[in-house]
């Protein structure tokens, strides 16, 4: 993880047993997940059928240790709780609200197992809430060219150990090589509105065991 994102996390890393909401930005979700999954050794994606293998791999995730559950259905809290017993890093789509009892059970499972949840949806009790607040793509000229990299501004607010004043960083997400990376200070502040989150390609997942 680039130091800019680390600076938004309490202690510079994802705390075991915690949940982090990242808005609906898939590159931000993957940039946070890659180092955590590399350290933990396994990860799972739940409720993100649009997330493709190449997109995940380009951001540094080891596809050989990943598991996809595209459509967990209405009983998704049970699916997530079961996965948290065996998979240390969970990437969740906007699965919908959990009831108070379900949310408490999930929080207890995360505390007991030390699993980390990164979600693009709302999460009751999330320790940290992050969002891309400004975004600008590079590479398109006078109506032509290829999108090469995206400069973003990411803000974070939290509670408990992640509390305090809102924090903001700027970085390439993704950079020219497809991964998150820092960039030198830009004399022109980013003031463009957040663009639509780039859709991750949904390629065929050859050689993967798919559940759901």
Coordinates of N, CA and C in Angstrom, one line a residue:
X1 N 0.8 -1.2 0.0 CA 0.0 0.0 0.0 C 0.9 1.2 0.0
X2 N 0.6 2.2 -0.8 CA 1.4 3.4 -0.8 C 1.2 4.2 0.5
X3 N 2.2 5.0 0.8 CA 2.2 5.6 2.1 C 1.1 6.6 2.3
X4 N 0.6 7.1 1.2 CA -0.5 8.1 1.3 C -1.8 7.4 1.9
X5 N -2.1 6.2 1.5 CA -3.2 5.5 2.0 C -2.9 5.0 3.4
X6 N -1.7 4.6 3.7 CA -1.3 4.1 5.0 C -1.6 5.2 6.1
X7 N -1.3 6.5 5.6 CA -1.5 7.6 6.6 C -2.9 7.8 7.0
X8 N -3.9 7.3 6.2 CA -5.3 7.4 6.6 C -5.7 6.3 7.6
X9 N -4.9 5.3 7.8 CA -5.3 4.2 8.7 C -4.7 4.3 10.0
X10 N -5.4 4.0 11.1 CA -4.8 4.1 12.4 C -3.6 3.1 12.6
X11 N -2.5 3.6 12.9 CA -1.3 2.8 13.0 C -0.7 2.4 11.6
X12 N -1.2 3.0 10.6 CA -0.7 2.8 9.2 C -1.1 1.4 8.6
X13 N -2.1 0.7 9.2 CA -2.5 -0.6 8.6 C -3.9 -0.9 9.0
X14 N -4.5 -1.8 8.3 CA -5.9 -2.2 8.6 C -5.8 -3.0 9.9
X15 N -6.6 -2.6 10.9 CA -6.6 -3.3 12.2 C -7.4 -4.6 12.1
X16 N -6.9 -5.7 12.6 CA -7.6 -7.0 12.6 C -8.9 -6.8 13.3
X17 N -9.9 -7.4 12.7 CA -11.3 -7.3 13.3 C -12.1 -6.1 13.0
X18 N -11.5 -5.2 12.1 CA -12.2 -4.0 11.8 C -12.9 -4.0 10.5
X19 N -13.8 -3.0 10.3 CA -14.5 -2.8 9.0 C -14.2 -1.4 8.5
X20 N -14.0 -1.3 7.2 CA -13.7 0.0 6.5 C -14.6 0.1 5.3
X21 N -15.3 1.2 5.2 CA -16.2 1.5 4.1 C -15.5 2.4 3.2
X22 N -15.5 2.1 1.9 CA -14.7 2.9 0.9 C -15.6 3.6 -0.2
X23 N -16.9 3.8 0.1 CA -17.8 4.4 -0.9 C -17.9 3.3 -2.0
X24 N -18.1 3.8 -3.2 CA -18.3 2.8 -4.3 C -17.1 2.8 -5.3
X25 N -16.0 3.1 -4.8 CA -14.8 3.2 -5.7 C -14.0 1.9 -5.6
X26 N -14.1 1.1 -6.7 CA -13.5 -0.2 -6.7 C -11.9 -0.1 -6.7
X27 N -11.3 0.8 -7.4 CA -9.8 0.9 -7.3 C -9.4 1.2 -5.8
X28 N -10.1 2.0 -5.1 CA -9.7 2.2 -3.7 C -9.9 1.0 -2.9
X29 N -11.0 0.2 -3.1 CA -11.2 -1.0 -2.4 C -10.0 -2.0 -2.7
X30 N -9.6 -2.1 -3.9 CA -8.6 -3.1 -4.3 C -7.2 -2.6 -3.7
X31 N -7.0 -1.3 -3.8 CA -5.7 -0.8 -3.3 C -5.5 -1.1 -1.8
X32 N -6.6 -1.0 -1.0 CA -6.5 -1.3 0.4 C -6.4 -2.8 0.6
X33 N -7.1 -3.6 -0.2 CA -7.1 -5.0 0.0 C -5.8 -5.7 -0.4
X34 N -5.1 -5.2 -1.4 CA -4.0 -6.0 -1.9 C -2.9 -6.2 -0.8
X35 N -2.4 -5.2 -0.1 CA -1.4 -5.5 0.9 C -1.9 -6.3 2.1
X36 N -3.2 -6.1 2.4 CA -3.8 -6.9 3.5 C -3.9 -8.4 3.1
X37 N -4.3 -8.6 1.9 CA -4.4 -10.0 1.4 C -3.1 -10.7 1.3
X38 N -2.1 -9.9 0.8 CA -0.7 -10.5 0.7 C -0.2 -10.9 2.0
X39 N -0.5 -10.2 3.1 CA 0.0 -10.5 4.4 C -0.8 -11.6 5.0
X40 N -2.1 -11.7 4.7 CA -3.0 -12.7 5.3 C -3.0 -14.0 4.6
X41 N -2.8 -13.9 3.3 CA -2.7 -15.1 2.5 C -3.9 -15.6 1.8
X42 N -5.1 -15.0 2.1 CA -6.3 -15.4 1.4 C -7.3 -14.2 1.5
X43 N -8.2 -14.2 0.5 CA -9.2 -13.1 0.5 C -10.5 -13.6 -0.3
X44 N -11.6 -12.9 -0.1 CA -12.8 -13.3 -0.7 C -13.6 -12.1 -1.1
X45 N -14.3 -12.2 -2.2 CA -15.1 -11.1 -2.8 C -16.6 -11.6 -2.7
X46 N -17.4 -10.8 -2.1 CA -18.8 -11.1 -1.9 C -19.7 -10.0 -2.5
X47 N -20.6 -10.3 -3.4 CA -21.5 -9.4 -3.9 C -21.0 -8.3 -4.9
X48 N -19.9 -8.7 -5.6 CA -19.3 -7.8 -6.6 C -19.1 -8.5 -7.9
X49 N -20.1 -8.9 -8.6 CA -20.0 -9.7 -9.8 C -19.3 -8.9 -10.9
X50 N -19.3 -7.6 -10.8 CA -18.6 -6.7 -11.8 C -17.1 -6.7 -11.7
X51 N -16.6 -7.2 -10.6 CA -15.2 -7.2 -10.4 C -14.5 -8.3 -11.1
X52 N -13.6 -8.0 -12.1 CA -13.0 -9.0 -12.9 C -11.7 -9.4 -12.4
X53 N -11.2 -10.5 -12.9 CA -9.9 -11.1 -12.5 C -8.8 -10.1 -12.8
X54 N -8.8 -9.6 -14.1 CA -7.6 -8.8 -14.5 C -7.6 -7.5 -13.7
X55 N -8.7 -6.9 -13.3 CA -8.7 -5.7 -12.5 C -8.1 -6.0 -11.2
X56 N -8.5 -7.1 -10.5 CA -8.0 -7.4 -9.2 C -6.5 -7.7 -9.3
X57 N -6.1 -8.5 -10.3 CA -4.7 -8.8 -10.4 C -3.8 -7.6 -10.7
X58 N -4.3 -6.7 -11.5 CA -3.5 -5.5 -11.9 C -3.3 -4.6 -10.7
X59 N -4.1 -4.7 -9.6 CA -4.0 -3.9 -8.4 C -3.1 -4.6 -7.4
X60 N -2.7 -5.9 -7.7 CA -1.7 -6.5 -6.8 C -2.3 -7.7 -6.0
X61 N -3.5 -8.1 -6.3 CA -4.1 -9.2 -5.6 C -3.7 -10.5 -6.2
X62 N -3.4 -11.5 -5.4 CA -3.0 -12.8 -5.9 C -4.3 -13.6 -6.2
X63 N -4.6 -13.8 -7.5 CA -5.8 -14.5 -7.9 C -5.9 -15.9 -7.3
X64 N -4.7 -16.6 -7.2 CA -4.7 -17.9 -6.7 C -5.2 -18.1 -5.3
X65 N -5.3 -17.1 -4.5 CA -5.7 -17.2 -3.1 C -7.1 -16.5 -2.9
X66 N -7.8 -16.1 -4.0 CA -9.0 -15.4 -4.0 C -10.2 -16.3 -4.2
X67 N -11.4 -15.9 -3.7 CA -12.6 -16.6 -3.8 C -13.7 -15.6 -4.1
X68 N -14.6 -16.0 -5.1 CA -15.7 -15.1 -5.5 C -17.0 -15.7 -5.1
X69 N -17.9 -14.9 -4.4 CA -19.3 -15.3 -4.2 C -20.1 -14.1 -4.8
X70 N -20.5 -14.3 -6.0 CA -21.1 -13.2 -6.8 C -22.4 -12.7 -6.2
X71 N -23.3 -13.7 -5.9 CA -24.7 -13.3 -5.5 C -25.0 -14.1 -4.2
X72 N -24.7 -13.6 -3.1 CA -25.0 -14.3 -1.8 C -26.4 -14.4 -1.4
X73 N -27.3 -13.5 -2.0 CA -28.7 -13.6 -1.7 C -29.1 -12.8 -0.5
X74 N -30.3 -13.0 0.0 CA -30.8 -12.2 1.2 C -30.1 -12.7 2.5
X75 N -29.5 -13.9 2.5 CA -28.9 -14.3 3.7 C -27.4 -14.0 3.7
X76 N -27.0 -12.9 3.0 CA -25.6 -12.6 2.9 C -24.9 -12.4 4.3
X77 N -25.6 -11.9 5.3 CA -24.8 -11.9 6.6 C -24.3 -13.2 7.1
X78 N -25.1 -14.3 6.8 CA -24.6 -15.6 7.2 C -23.4 -16.1 6.3
X79 N -23.5 -15.7 5.0 CA -22.4 -16.0 4.1 C -21.1 -15.3 4.6
X80 N -21.2 -14.0 4.9 CA -20.1 -13.3 5.3 C -19.5 -13.8 6.6
X81 N -20.4 -14.1 7.6 CA -20.0 -14.7 8.9 C -19.2 -16.0 8.7
X82 N -19.7 -16.9 7.8 CA -19.1 -18.1 7.5 C -17.7 -18.0 6.9
X83 N -17.6 -17.1 5.9 CA -16.3 -16.8 5.3 C -15.3 -16.2 6.3
X84 N -15.8 -15.4 7.2 CA -14.9 -14.7 8.1 C -14.2 -15.7 9.0
X85 N -14.8 -16.9 9.2 CA -14.2 -17.9 10.0 C -12.9 -18.5 9.4
X86 N -12.8 -18.4 8.0 CA -11.7 -19.0 7.3 C -10.9 -18.0 6.5
X87 N -11.5 -16.9 6.1 CA -10.8 -16.0 5.1 C -10.5 -14.7 5.9
X88 N -9.2 -14.2 5.9 CA -8.9 -13.1 6.7 C -9.3 -11.7 6.1
X89 N -9.5 -11.6 4.8 CA -9.8 -10.3 4.2 C -11.0 -10.5 3.3
X90 N -12.1 -9.7 3.6 CA -13.3 -9.8 2.8 C -13.6 -8.5 2.1
X91 N -13.9 -8.6 0.8 CA -14.3 -7.5 0.0 C -15.7 -7.6 -0.3
X92 N -16.5 -6.6 0.1 CA -18.0 -6.7 0.0 C -18.5 -5.7 -0.9
X93 N -19.6 -6.0 -1.7 CA -20.3 -5.1 -2.5 C -21.4 -4.4 -1.6
X94 N -22.3 -3.6 -2.3 CA -23.4 -3.0 -1.5 C -24.5 -4.1 -1.3
X95 N -24.3 -4.8 -0.2 CA -25.2 -6.0 0.0 C -26.5 -5.6 0.6
X96 N -26.7 -4.4 1.1 CA -27.9 -4.0 1.8 C -27.7 -4.0 3.3
X97 N -28.7 -3.5 4.1 CA -28.5 -3.3 5.5 C -28.6 -4.7 6.2
X98 N -27.9 -4.8 7.3 CA -28.1 -5.9 8.2 C -28.9 -5.5 9.4
X99 N -29.7 -6.4 9.9 CA -30.5 -6.0 11.1 C -29.5 -5.8 12.3
X100 N -30.1 -5.3 13.4 CA -29.2 -5.0 14.5 C -28.6 -6.3 15.1
X101 N -29.4 -7.4 15.1 CA -28.8 -8.7 15.6 C -27.8 -9.2 14.7
X102 N -28.0 -9.1 13.3 CA -27.0 -9.6 12.4 C -25.7 -8.8 12.4
X103 N -25.9 -7.4 12.6 CA -24.7 -6.6 12.6 C -23.9 -6.9 13.9
X104 N -24.5 -7.1 15.0 CA -23.8 -7.5 16.2 C -23.1 -8.8 16.1
X105 N -23.8 -9.8 15.4 CA -23.1 -11.1 15.2 C -21.9 -10.9 14.3
X106 N -22.0 -10.2 13.3 CA -20.9 -10.0 12.3 C -19.7 -9.3 13.0
X107 N -20.1 -8.3 13.8 CA -19.0 -7.6 14.6 C -18.3 -8.5 15.5
X108 N -19.0 -9.4 16.2 CA -18.4 -10.4 17.1 C -17.6 -11.4 16.4
X109 N -18.0 -11.8 15.2 CA -17.2 -12.8 14.4 C -15.9 -12.1 14.0
X110 N -16.0 -10.9 13.6 CA -14.7 -10.2 13.1 C -13.8 -10.0 14.3
X111 N -14.3 -9.6 15.5 CA -13.4 -9.5 16.6 C -12.7 -10.8 17.0
X112 N -13.5 -11.9 16.9 CA -13.0 -13.2 17.3 C -12.0 -13.7 16.3
X113 N -12.2 -13.6 15.0 CA -11.4 -14.1 14.0 C -10.3 -13.2 13.6
X114 N -10.5 -11.9 13.8 CA -9.5 -10.9 13.3 C -9.6 -10.6 11.8
X115 N -10.7 -11.1 11.2 CA -10.9 -10.8 9.8 C -11.2 -9.4 9.5
X116 N -10.8 -8.9 8.4 CA -11.0 -7.5 8.0 C -12.0 -7.4 6.9
X117 N -13.0 -6.5 7.0 CA -14.0 -6.2 6.0 C -13.7 -4.9 5.3
X118 N -13.7 -4.9 4.0 CA -13.6 -3.7 3.2 C -14.9 -3.7 2.3
X119 N -15.7 -2.7 2.4 CA -17.0 -2.7 1.8 C -17.2 -1.5 1.0
X120 N -17.9 -1.6 -0.2 CA -18.4 -0.5 -1.0 C -19.8 0.0 -0.6
X121 N -20.4 -0.7 0.4 CA -21.7 -0.3 0.9 C -21.6 0.2 2.3
X122 N -22.7 0.5 2.9 CA -22.8 1.0 4.2 C -22.5 -0.2 5.2
X123 N -21.9 0.2 6.3 CA -21.6 -0.9 7.3 C -21.7 -0.3 8.7
X124 N -22.7 -0.8 9.4 CA -22.9 -0.4 10.8 C -21.7 -0.6 11.7
X125 N -21.2 0.4 12.3 CA -20.0 0.3 13.2 C -18.7 0.3 12.4
X126 N -18.7 0.7 11.2 CA -17.4 0.8 10.5 C -16.4 1.7 11.2
X127 N -15.2 1.2 11.4 CA -14.2 2.0 12.1 C -13.7 3.2 11.3
X128 N -13.7 3.0 10.0 CA -13.2 4.1 9.1 C -14.1 4.1 7.9
X129 N -14.3 5.4 7.5 CA -15.1 5.6 6.2 C -14.2 6.4 5.3
X130 N -13.9 5.9 4.1 CA -13.1 6.5 3.2 C -13.9 6.8 1.9
X131 N -13.5 7.8 1.1 CA -14.2 8.1 -0.1 C -13.3 8.9 -1.0
X132 N -13.4 8.7 -2.3 CA -12.7 9.5 -3.3 C -13.6 10.8 -3.5
X133 N -13.0 11.9 -3.2 CA -13.7 13.1 -3.2 C -13.4 14.0 -4.4
X134 N -12.3 13.7 -5.1 CA -12.0 14.4 -6.4 C -11.3 13.4 -7.3
X135 N -11.5 13.5 -8.6 CA -11.0 12.5 -9.5 C -10.7 13.1 -10.8
X136 N -9.6 12.8 -11.5 CA -9.3 13.3 -12.8 C -8.5 12.3 -13.6
X137 N -9.0 11.9 -14.7 CA -8.3 10.9 -15.5 C -7.3 11.6 -16.4
X138 N -6.1 11.0 -16.7 CA -5.1 11.5 -17.5 C -5.0 10.6 -18.8
X139 N -4.7 11.3 -19.9 CA -4.4 10.5 -21.1 C -5.3 10.8 -22.3
X140 N -6.5 11.5 -22.0 CA -7.4 11.8 -23.1 C -7.1 13.2 -23.5
X141 N -6.8 13.4 -24.8 CA -6.5 14.8 -25.3 C -7.8 15.4 -25.9
X142 N -7.7 15.9 -27.1 CA -8.8 16.6 -27.7 C -9.8 15.6 -28.2
X143 N -10.4 14.9 -27.3 CA -11.5 14.0 -27.7 C -10.9 12.6 -28.1
X144 N -9.6 12.4 -27.9 CA -9.1 11.1 -28.3 C -8.0 10.7 -27.4
X145 N -7.5 9.5 -27.5 CA -6.4 9.0 -26.6 C -6.9 7.9 -25.7
X146 N -6.0 7.4 -24.9 CA -6.3 6.3 -23.9 C -6.2 6.8 -22.5
X147 N -7.1 6.3 -21.6 CA -7.0 6.6 -20.2 C -5.8 5.9 -19.6
X148 N -4.8 6.7 -19.1 CA -3.6 6.1 -18.6 C -3.6 6.0 -17.1
X149 N -4.1 7.0 -16.4 CA -4.0 7.0 -14.9 C -5.0 8.0 -14.4
X150 N -5.4 7.8 -13.1 CA -6.4 8.7 -12.5 C -5.8 9.3 -11.2
X151 N -5.8 10.6 -11.2 CA -5.4 11.3 -10.0 C -6.6 11.5 -9.1
X152 N -6.5 11.1 -7.8 CA -7.6 11.2 -6.9 C -7.3 11.9 -5.6
X153 N -8.3 12.4 -5.0 CA -8.2 12.9 -3.6 C -9.0 12.0 -2.7
X154 N -8.5 11.4 -1.7 CA -9.2 10.5 -0.8 C -9.3 11.1 0.6
X155 N -10.5 11.1 1.1 CA -10.7 11.6 2.5 C -11.1 10.4 3.4
X156 N -10.8 10.6 4.7 CA -11.2 9.5 5.6 C -11.6 10.2 6.9
X157 N -12.7 9.6 7.5 CA -13.2 9.9 8.8 C -13.4 8.6 9.6
X158 N -13.3 8.7 10.9 CA -13.4 7.5 11.6 C -13.9 7.7 13.0
X159 N -13.9 6.6 13.8 CA -14.2 6.7 15.2 C -13.2 5.8 16.0
X160 N -13.2 6.0 17.3 CA -12.3 5.2 18.1 C -10.9 5.5 17.8
X161 N -10.1 4.5 17.5 CA -8.7 4.7 17.2 C -8.5 5.5 15.9
X162 N -9.5 5.4 15.0 CA -9.5 6.1 13.7 C -10.1 7.5 13.7
X163 N -10.5 7.9 14.9 CA -11.2 9.2 15.0 C -10.3 10.4 14.8
X164 N -10.9 11.6 15.2 CA -10.1 12.8 15.0 C -10.7 13.6 13.8
X165 N -9.9 14.6 13.4 CA -10.3 15.4 12.3 C -10.2 14.6 11.0
X166 N -11.1 14.9 10.0 CA -11.0 14.3 8.7 C -9.6 14.4 8.1
X167 N -9.1 13.4 7.4 CA -7.8 13.4 6.8 C -8.0 13.2 5.3
X168 N -7.0 13.9 4.5 CA -7.1 13.8 3.1 C -5.7 13.6 2.5
X169 N -5.7 12.8 1.4 CA -4.4 12.5 0.7 C -4.7 12.5 -0.8
X170 N -3.7 12.7 -1.6 CA -3.8 12.7 -3.0 C -2.8 11.6 -3.6
X171 N -3.2 10.9 -4.6 CA -2.4 9.9 -5.2 C -2.9 9.5 -6.6
X172 N -2.1 8.7 -7.3 CA -2.6 8.0 -8.5 C -3.4 6.8 -8.1
X173 N -4.6 6.6 -8.7 CA -5.4 5.4 -8.3 C -6.4 5.1 -9.4
X174 N -6.0 4.3 -10.4 CA -4.7 3.7 -10.6 C -3.7 4.6 -11.2
X175 N -2.4 4.2 -11.0 CA -1.3 4.9 -11.7 C -1.1 4.3 -13.1
X176 N 0.0 4.8 -13.8 CA 0.3 4.3 -15.1 C 0.5 2.8 -15.2
X177 N 1.0 2.2 -14.1 CA 1.2 0.8 -14.2 C 0.0 0.0 -13.7
X178 N -1.1 0.6 -13.4 CA -2.3 -0.1 -13.0 C -2.5 -0.2 -11.5
X179 N -1.5 0.2 -10.7 CA -1.6 0.2 -9.3 C -1.6 1.6 -8.7
X180 N -2.0 1.6 -7.4 CA -1.9 2.9 -6.7 C -0.5 3.3 -6.5
X181 N -0.2 4.6 -6.6 CA 1.2 5.1 -6.4 C 1.1 6.6 -6.1
X182 N 2.1 7.1 -5.3 CA 2.1 8.5 -5.0 C 2.5 9.4 -6.2
X183 N 2.2 10.7 -6.2 CA 2.7 11.6 -7.2 C 3.1 12.9 -6.5
X184 N 4.0 13.6 -7.2 CA 4.6 14.8 -6.6 C 3.5 15.8 -6.4
X185 N 3.7 16.8 -5.5 CA 2.7 17.8 -5.3 C 2.4 18.6 -6.6
X186 N 1.1 18.7 -6.8 CA 0.6 19.4 -8.0 C 0.3 20.9 -7.6
X187 N 0.8 21.9 -8.3 CA 0.5 23.3 -7.9 C -0.9 23.6 -8.2
X188 N -1.6 22.8 -9.0 CA -3.0 23.1 -9.3 C -3.9 22.1 -8.5
X189 N -4.6 22.6 -7.5 CA -5.4 21.7 -6.7 C -6.5 21.1 -7.5
X190 N -6.8 19.9 -7.2 CA -7.9 19.1 -7.8 C -9.2 19.6 -7.4
X191 N -10.0 20.1 -8.3 CA -11.3 20.6 -7.9 C -12.4 20.1 -8.8
X192 N -12.1 19.1 -9.6 CA -13.1 18.5 -10.4 C -14.0 17.5 -9.6
X193 N -15.3 17.4 -10.0 CA -16.1 16.5 -9.2 C -15.7 15.1 -9.4
X194 N -16.2 14.2 -8.5 CA -15.9 12.8 -8.5 C -16.5 12.2 -9.8
X195 N -15.7 11.5 -10.6 CA -16.3 10.9 -11.8 C -16.9 9.6 -11.4
X196 N -17.6 9.0 -12.3 CA -18.3 7.7 -12.1 C -17.2 6.7 -11.8
X197 N -17.3 5.8 -10.7 CA -16.3 4.8 -10.4 C -16.1 4.0 -11.7
X198 N -14.8 3.8 -12.1 CA -14.5 3.0 -13.2 C -15.0 1.6 -13.1
X199 N -15.7 1.1 -14.0 CA -16.2 -0.3 -13.9 C -15.1 -1.3 -14.2
X200 N -14.9 -2.2 -13.2 CA -13.9 -3.2 -13.4 C -14.4 -4.2 -14.3
X201 N -13.6 -4.7 -15.3 CA -14.1 -5.6 -16.3 C -14.5 -6.9 -15.6
X202 N -15.5 -7.6 -16.2 CA -16.0 -8.8 -15.6 C -15.6 -9.9 -16.6
X203 N -14.3 -10.4 -16.5 CA -13.8 -11.4 -17.4 C -14.2 -12.8 -16.9
X204 N -14.1 -13.7 -17.8 CA -14.3 -15.1 -17.3 C -13.2 -15.5 -16.4
X205 N -13.5 -16.2 -15.3 CA -12.6 -16.5 -14.3 C -12.1 -17.9 -14.5
X206 N -11.2 -18.1 -15.4 CA -10.7 -19.4 -15.7 C -9.9 -20.0 -14.5
X207 N -10.2 -21.2 -14.1 CA -9.4 -21.8 -13.1 C -9.8 -21.5 -11.7
X208 N -10.9 -20.7 -11.5 CA -11.3 -20.3 -10.2 C -12.5 -21.1 -9.7
X209 N -12.5 -21.3 -8.5 CA -13.7 -22.0 -7.9 C -14.7 -20.9 -7.5
X210 N -15.9 -20.8 -8.2 CA -16.8 -19.8 -7.9 C -18.0 -20.3 -7.1
X211 N -18.4 -19.6 -6.1 CA -19.5 -20.0 -5.3 C -20.7 -19.1 -5.5
X212 N -21.9 -19.6 -5.6 CA -23.0 -18.7 -5.8 C -23.4 -18.5 -7.2

